[in-house]
Amino acid sequence: VTLLTDFGDADVYVGVMKGVILGLCPEAQIVDLGHAVRPQGVPEAGFLIEQAAPYFPEGTVHLIVVDPGVGTERRILAVEADRQHFVAPDNGVLTQVLAGVEAYRVFAVERREYSLPDVSETFQGRDVMAPVAARLACGLPAPAVGPEVRGDLVMLPPSRPVAVADGLEIHVIHVDRFGNLVTDLRVEQLLAWQQEQGVGSVLIEVGDRTVSGVRSTYGDAEPGELLAVVGSAGRLEIAINLGSAATVLGVGRGASLVVRPCA
Amino acid sequence: VTLLTDFGDADVYVGVMKGVILGLCPEAQIVDLGHAVRPQGVPEAGFLIEQAAPYFPEGTVHLIVVDPGVGTERRILAVEADRQHFVAPDNGVLTQVLAGVEAYRVFAVERREYSLPDVSETFQGRDVMAPVAARLACGLPAPAVGPEVRGDLVMLPPSRPVAVADGLEIHVIHVDRFGNLVTDLRVEQLLAWQQEQGVGSVLIEVGDRTVSGVRSTYGDAEPGELLAVVGSAGRLEIAINLGSAATVLGVGRGASLVVRPCA
Amino acid sequence: VTLLTDFGDADVYVGVMKGVILGLCPEAQIVDLGHAVRPQGVPEAGFLIEQAAPYFPEGTVHLIVVDPGVGTERRILAVEADRQHFVAPDNGVLTQVLAGVEAYRVFAVERREYSLPDVSETFQGRDVMAPVAARLACGLPAPAVGPEVRGDLVMLPPSRPVAVADGLEIHVIHVDRFGNLVTDLRVEQLLAWQQEQGVGSVLIEVGDRTVSGVRSTYGDAEPGELLAVVGSAGRLEIAINLGSAATVLGVGRGASLVVRPCA
């Protein structure tokens, strides 16, 4: 069972969910994906779970509690995809990860007997989602949690590269701990665009700075030098070797960059 | 075995305690309750362990190392309560959790053969408490650790609602990651007070702001609206939907609020 | 398997490595030593692993990913020492821990079949080091990962006490969460110097302040009083009882202090 929340580290909310899980499925192995998602940061959590899920084995249950609508009419979902399960509110947090899988089935978590006896309106991660994740980890089939959802799920508008005059506008979707700017341009998309446009090497405009070419890794640039690199998520990143591109450039999540042919 | 400390995340003190536990009880499952308690924050740790313990299964050993008196004459306790164990210094950190249990037995950790061979004066969490917690997790009966303590334990003065002229003064005992102000007023106490005073709905005064009524959940208010809610710890909370009440109101731990009848 | 990285808590890099490890060695127990090492903080990570390793049982695999040279020509090492394994880049991060062991053998991680099928140039912690650590934890002998390294490893210049006129210059090598200043002076070295110089008790000069004598523990000083103590790592520490020496003195990592005979 993996846990991804916006609960931070100052409270015992995460620990309490683990206690609930271990009480119902003592042999579960629990892994923290992260709890530093900013409060109510649904798209950020969506990016993180998309990045992490493929590296976990079959049978993993991913529990994602970033849930600004807790206690309101929003549904709680249990999704079966790629031999893993995802338990999360129906608020779009699964948009990116489900876009990457071939097929999935979605169930609404409604069977009350799988929740804790008392369900609060303010912490359903503890009272509903953790118990269901524990039971799925211990072998409960997903269809048992409630009716299959056949209609639409809440989906977030995806961040996507956009063709512009003589270039490709791309966007920063994540800033990591090293200050690397992770963009919405996947390496396959970059190669396809280069081929389509007959472009050899590329320039990337970031504010009033320009980066030339795409390097293999951070250490291929001089210390302090700005570079573009294909990061570990298979996406174009702007980085500074041994420094922080985010700090030096003053650029954050949501910023636009432009890829251009190198003259 | 759960761990609650004021060790933060910049050192390996927590990891080292886990190494000691796994060396002595390899099959122990270790769960972090939190390590962001402010240094020497005994009452804060007391609130957190009270909130978390009920959600853990029988047999859990809770190890609490918030220990400003390390190496001085203060005792180290092993407490048996509700089929769980608590290992902690005798400094009041167990006040709140023990107030909520029917019966408990307390033992002083004195048998040196259960500690590491070398006991430092500055890190007894590692050298004394972690080894004892590991052995309890692996089945050592609590009476084996040392003599039963029959006299008084160190207890902290509890934070409690106080009746005032035409109202009930309550206090912020915790600010969570979302900026929600958790108070010392339990929902049962609120209902009892309303009944006793013949009060229908209530107002809550927070500084120069007034909140009307108690909602079911955060999303029952408009985005940015101040509200009162019964939080997941069964206590009255002041919150802002999709915002931080602590930041907006400039209110923190220890602040006083007043509940009044709604005219 | 223990994990020590500079990945922080805002990304899923750590969680992803755990997914990889559990996929290859499901029975591994994973312990976080810390992820708050500052980016590219090789000496800091070296101090932390030296402090932690002795408290872990035989068979532990320590995985250390502080790797500014990722994807460049630097080697990845698997070291067998004291019945534990260490997997880390060859950048000096193992200097301190290997200085403390009698004998060790070093292997270069080169056998590609033990890595993930796709090896990125920017995250070899995930693609090479985590898979190897998982296999070592599940019983792969270290010599299987690649050729034995007989030449020199990258080593960092160690921080060491230096004899000066009428004293001993020592250095702050770590500031812990409590603001305690951990120095490079081990208690054995202090005692040896005292004996050699015929020195009874000592003074320690920290900036324009002077600390007299070495206490047993923090609580032996008055609240707010500056003191010297032998810390839990067996090193001289400068601390303030119930306060932060680092904040009050404005002293950090790298600062020099002088130990003098007490007149």
Coordinates of N, CA and C in Angstrom, one line a residue, chain B residues 64-197:
Chain B
I64 N 7.7 7.0 22.6 CA 7.6 8.4 22.5 C 8.9 9.0 23.1
V65 N 9.7 9.6 22.3 CA 11.0 10.2 22.8 C 11.0 11.7 22.6
V66 N 10.3 12.4 23.5 CA 10.4 13.8 23.6 C 10.9 14.0 25.0
D67 N 12.2 14.3 25.2 CA 12.8 13.9 26.5 C 13.8 15.0 26.9
P68 N 13.4 16.2 27.2 CA 14.3 17.3 27.6 C 15.1 16.9 28.8
G69 N 14.7 15.9 29.6 CA 15.4 15.6 30.8 C 16.4 14.4 30.6
V70 N 16.7 14.0 29.4 CA 17.5 12.9 29.1 C 18.7 12.8 30.0
G71 N 19.0 11.7 30.6 CA 20.2 11.5 31.4 C 20.1 12.1 32.8
T72 N 19.0 12.8 33.2 CA 18.9 13.2 34.5 C 18.1 12.1 35.3
E73 N 17.6 12.5 36.5 CA 17.0 11.5 37.3 C 15.6 11.0 36.9
R74 N 15.0 11.7 35.9 CA 13.7 11.3 35.5 C 13.6 9.8 35.1
R75 N 12.4 9.2 35.5 CA 12.3 7.8 35.2 C 11.9 7.6 33.7
I76 N 12.1 6.3 33.3 CA 11.6 5.9 31.9 C 10.5 4.9 32.3
L77 N 9.4 5.1 31.6 CA 8.2 4.3 31.9 C 7.8 3.3 30.8
A78 N 7.3 2.2 31.2 CA 6.6 1.3 30.3 C 5.2 1.1 30.8
V79 N 4.2 1.5 30.0 CA 2.9 1.5 30.5 C 2.1 0.5 29.7
E80 N 1.3 -0.3 30.4 CA 0.4 -1.3 29.7 C -1.0 -0.7 29.8
A81 N -1.7 -0.5 28.7 CA -3.0 0.1 28.7 C -3.8 -0.3 27.5
D82 N -5.0 -0.7 27.6 CA -5.8 -1.1 26.5 C -5.1 -2.1 25.5
R83 N -4.4 -3.0 26.1 CA -3.7 -4.0 25.3 C -2.7 -3.4 24.3
Q84 N -2.2 -2.2 24.7 CA -1.1 -1.6 24.0 C 0.0 -1.3 25.0
H85 N 1.2 -1.0 24.5 CA 2.2 -0.5 25.5 C 2.7 0.9 25.0
F86 N 3.1 1.7 26.0 CA 3.7 3.0 25.8 C 5.0 3.0 26.5
V87 N 6.1 3.4 25.8 CA 7.4 3.6 26.4 C 7.7 5.0 26.3
A88 N 8.0 5.7 27.4 CA 8.2 7.2 27.3 C 8.9 7.6 28.6
P89 N 9.5 8.8 28.6 CA 10.0 9.3 29.9 C 8.8 9.8 30.7
D90 N 9.1 9.8 32.0 CA 8.0 10.2 33.0 C 8.0 11.8 33.1
N91 N 7.5 12.4 32.0 CA 7.6 13.9 32.0 C 6.2 14.5 31.6
G92 N 5.2 13.7 31.7 CA 3.8 14.2 31.5 C 3.3 13.9 30.0
V93 N 4.2 13.4 29.2 CA 3.8 13.2 27.8 C 2.6 12.2 27.6
L94 N 2.4 11.4 28.7 CA 1.3 10.4 28.6 C 0.0 10.9 29.3
T95 N 0.0 12.1 29.8 CA -1.1 12.6 30.5 C -2.4 12.4 29.8
Q96 N -2.5 12.9 28.5 CA -3.8 12.9 27.8 C -4.2 11.5 27.4
V97 N -3.2 10.7 27.0 CA -3.6 9.4 26.5 C -4.1 8.5 27.7
L98 N -3.5 8.7 28.9 CA -3.9 7.8 30.0 C -5.2 8.3 30.6
A99 N -5.5 9.6 30.4 CA -6.8 10.1 30.9 C -8.0 9.5 30.2
G100 N -7.7 8.9 29.0 CA -8.8 8.3 28.2 C -8.9 6.8 28.3
V101 N -8.1 6.2 29.1 CA -8.2 4.7 29.3 C -8.8 4.4 30.6
E102 N -9.4 3.2 30.7 CA -10.0 2.7 31.9 C -9.0 2.4 33.0
A103 N -8.0 1.6 32.6 CA -7.1 1.1 33.6 C -5.7 0.9 33.0
Y104 N -4.7 1.1 33.7 CA -3.4 0.9 33.2 C -2.4 0.6 34.3
R105 N -1.3 -0.1 33.9 CA -0.3 -0.4 34.9 C 1.0 0.2 34.4
V106 N 1.8 0.7 35.3 CA 3.0 1.4 35.0 C 4.2 0.7 35.6
F107 N 5.3 0.6 34.8 CA 6.5 0.0 35.3 C 7.7 0.9 35.0
A108 N 8.6 0.9 35.9 CA 9.8 1.8 35.7 C 10.9 0.9 35.0
V109 N 11.4 1.4 33.8 CA 12.4 0.7 33.1 C 13.7 0.8 33.8
E110 N 14.1 -0.3 34.5 CA 15.3 -0.3 35.3 C 16.2 -1.4 35.0
R111 N 15.8 -2.5 34.5 CA 16.6 -3.7 34.3 C 17.6 -3.4 33.1
R112 N 18.9 -3.3 33.5 CA 19.9 -2.9 32.6 C 20.1 -3.9 31.4
E113 N 19.8 -5.2 31.7 CA 20.1 -6.1 30.7 C 19.2 -6.0 29.4
Y114 N 18.2 -5.1 29.5 CA 17.3 -4.9 28.3 C 17.8 -3.7 27.5
S115 N 18.8 -3.0 28.0 CA 19.3 -1.8 27.3 C 20.4 -2.2 26.4
L116 N 20.9 -1.3 25.6 CA 22.2 -1.6 24.9 C 23.3 -1.7 25.9
P117 N 24.4 -2.4 25.5 CA 25.5 -2.5 26.5 C 26.1 -1.2 27.0
D118 N 26.2 -0.2 26.1 CA 26.7 1.1 26.5 C 25.5 2.1 26.5
V119 N 25.2 2.7 27.6 CA 24.1 3.6 27.7 C 24.7 5.1 27.8
S120 N 24.4 5.9 26.8 CA 24.9 7.3 26.8 C 24.0 8.1 27.7
E121 N 24.4 9.2 28.1 CA 23.6 10.1 29.0 C 22.7 11.0 28.1
T122 N 23.0 11.0 26.8 CA 22.4 12.0 25.9 C 21.4 11.4 24.9
F123 N 21.3 10.1 24.8 CA 20.4 9.5 23.8 C 19.9 8.2 24.3
Q124 N 19.0 8.3 25.3 CA 18.5 7.1 25.9 C 17.3 6.6 25.1
G125 N 16.8 7.4 24.2 CA 15.8 6.8 23.2 C 16.4 5.7 22.4
R126 N 17.7 5.9 22.1 CA 18.4 4.8 21.3 C 18.9 3.7 22.3
D127 N 19.4 4.0 23.4 CA 20.1 3.1 24.2 C 19.2 2.3 25.2
V128 N 18.1 2.9 25.6 CA 17.2 2.3 26.6 C 15.8 2.1 26.1
M129 N 15.2 3.2 25.6 CA 13.8 3.1 25.2 C 13.5 2.2 24.0
A130 N 14.3 2.4 22.9 CA 14.1 1.6 21.7 C 14.4 0.1 22.0
P131 N 15.4 -0.3 22.8 CA 15.6 -1.7 23.1 C 14.4 -2.3 23.8
V132 N 13.9 -1.5 24.8 CA 12.8 -2.0 25.6 C 11.5 -2.1 24.7
A133 N 11.3 -1.1 23.9 CA 10.1 -1.2 23.0 C 10.2 -2.4 22.1
A134 N 11.4 -2.7 21.6 CA 11.6 -3.8 20.7 C 11.2 -5.1 21.4
R135 N 11.7 -5.2 22.6 CA 11.5 -6.5 23.4 C 10.0 -6.6 23.7
L136 N 9.3 -5.5 24.1 CA 7.9 -5.6 24.3 C 7.1 -6.1 23.1
A137 N 7.6 -5.5 21.9 CA 6.9 -5.9 20.6 C 7.1 -7.4 20.4
C138 N 8.2 -7.9 20.8 CA 8.5 -9.3 20.6 C 8.1 -10.2 21.7
G139 N 7.3 -9.6 22.6 CA 6.6 -10.5 23.6 C 7.0 -10.4 25.0
L140 N 8.1 -9.6 25.3 CA 8.5 -9.5 26.7 C 7.3 -8.9 27.5
P141 N 6.9 -9.5 28.7 CA 5.8 -8.9 29.4 C 6.3 -7.7 30.1
A142 N 5.5 -6.6 30.2 CA 5.9 -5.4 30.8 C 6.4 -5.5 32.2
P143 N 5.9 -6.4 33.0 CA 6.4 -6.4 34.4 C 7.9 -6.8 34.5
A144 N 8.4 -7.4 33.4 CA 9.8 -7.8 33.4 C 10.8 -6.6 33.3
V145 N 10.3 -5.5 32.9 CA 11.3 -4.4 32.7 C 11.8 -3.7 33.9
G146 N 11.0 -3.8 35.0 CA 11.4 -3.2 36.3 C 10.2 -3.1 37.2
P147 N 10.4 -2.5 38.4 CA 9.3 -2.5 39.4 C 8.1 -1.7 39.0
E148 N 6.9 -2.2 39.5 CA 5.7 -1.4 39.2 C 5.8 -0.1 39.9
V149 N 5.3 0.9 39.2 CA 5.2 2.3 39.8 C 3.8 2.5 40.4
R150 N 3.8 2.7 41.7 CA 2.4 2.8 42.3 C 2.2 4.3 42.7
G151 N 3.2 5.0 42.8 CA 3.0 6.4 43.2 C 2.6 7.3 42.0
D152 N 2.7 8.6 42.1 CA 2.2 9.5 41.1 C 3.2 9.5 39.9
L153 N 2.6 9.7 38.7 CA 3.4 10.0 37.6 C 3.4 11.5 37.4
V154 N 4.4 12.0 36.6 CA 4.3 13.4 36.3 C 3.1 13.6 35.3
M155 N 2.3 14.6 35.7 CA 1.1 14.9 34.8 C 1.1 16.4 34.4
L156 N 0.7 16.7 33.2 CA 0.6 18.1 32.8 C -0.8 18.6 33.2
P157 N -0.9 19.9 33.5 CA -2.2 20.5 33.7 C -3.0 20.4 32.4
P158 N -4.1 19.8 32.3 CA -4.8 19.6 31.1 C -5.5 20.9 30.6
S159 N -5.6 21.1 29.3 CA -6.3 22.3 28.8 C -7.8 21.9 28.8
R160 N -8.7 22.7 29.4 CA -10.1 22.4 29.5 C -10.9 23.6 29.3
P161 N -12.1 23.4 28.7 CA -13.1 24.5 28.6 C -13.5 25.1 30.0
V162 N -13.7 26.4 30.1 CA -14.0 27.0 31.3 C -15.3 27.8 31.2
A163 N -16.2 27.6 32.1 CA -17.5 28.4 32.0 C -17.2 29.9 32.3
V164 N -17.7 30.8 31.5 CA -17.5 32.2 31.8 C -18.9 32.9 31.7
A165 N -19.0 34.1 32.0 CA -20.3 34.8 32.0 C -20.9 34.6 30.6
D166 N -22.1 34.0 30.5 CA -22.8 33.8 29.3 C -22.0 33.1 28.2
G167 N -21.2 32.1 28.6 CA -20.4 31.5 27.5 C -19.5 30.4 28.1
L168 N -18.7 29.9 27.2 CA -17.7 28.8 27.5 C -16.4 29.2 26.8
E169 N -15.4 29.4 27.6 CA -14.1 29.7 27.1 C -13.4 28.5 26.7
I170 N -12.9 28.4 25.4 CA -12.2 27.2 25.0 C -10.9 27.6 24.4
H171 N -10.0 26.6 24.2 CA -8.6 27.0 23.9 C -8.1 26.1 22.7
V172 N -7.2 26.8 21.9 CA -6.6 26.1 20.8 C -5.5 25.2 21.3
I173 N -5.6 23.9 21.1 CA -4.6 23.0 21.6 C -3.7 22.5 20.4
H174 N -4.0 22.7 19.2 CA -3.2 22.2 18.1 C -3.6 23.0 16.8
V175 N -2.6 23.3 16.0 CA -2.9 23.9 14.7 C -2.4 22.9 13.7
D176 N -3.3 22.4 12.8 CA -2.8 21.3 12.0 C -2.2 21.9 10.7
R177 N -1.8 21.0 9.8 CA -1.2 21.4 8.5 C -2.0 22.3 7.7
F178 N -3.3 22.2 7.8 CA -4.2 23.0 7.0 C -4.6 24.3 7.6
G179 N -4.0 24.6 8.8 CA -4.3 25.8 9.5 C -5.6 25.7 10.3
N180 N -6.1 24.5 10.4 CA -7.3 24.3 11.3 C -6.9 24.5 12.7
L181 N -7.8 25.2 13.5 CA -7.5 25.4 14.9 C -8.3 24.3 15.7
V182 N -7.6 23.4 16.2 CA -8.2 22.3 17.0 C -8.4 22.8 18.5
T183 N -9.6 22.7 19.0 CA -9.8 23.2 20.4 C -9.9 22.1 21.4
D184 N -9.9 22.5 22.7 CA -10.1 21.5 23.8 C -11.5 21.2 24.1
L185 N -12.4 21.6 23.2 CA -13.9 21.3 23.4 C -14.3 20.1 22.6
R186 N -14.6 19.0 23.3 CA -15.1 17.8 22.7 C -16.6 18.0 22.3
V187 N -17.0 17.3 21.3 CA -18.4 17.5 20.8 C -19.4 17.1 21.9
E188 N -19.0 16.0 22.7 CA -19.9 15.7 23.8 C -20.1 16.8 24.8
Q189 N -18.9 17.5 25.1 CA -19.0 18.6 26.1 C -19.8 19.7 25.5
L190 N -19.7 20.0 24.3 CA -20.5 21.1 23.7 C -22.0 20.8 23.8
L191 N -22.3 19.5 23.4 CA -23.8 19.1 23.5 C -24.3 19.2 24.9
A192 N -23.4 18.8 25.9 CA -23.9 18.8 27.3 C -24.1 20.2 27.7
W193 N -23.1 21.1 27.4 CA -23.2 22.5 27.7 C -24.5 23.2 27.1
Q194 N -24.8 22.8 25.9 CA -25.9 23.4 25.2 C -27.2 23.0 25.9
Q195 N -27.3 21.7 26.3 CA -28.4 21.1 27.0 C -28.6 21.8 28.4
E196 N -27.6 21.8 29.1 CA -27.5 22.4 30.4 C -28.0 23.9 30.4
Q197 N -27.5 24.6 29.4 CA -27.8 26.0 29.4 C -29.1 26.3 28.6

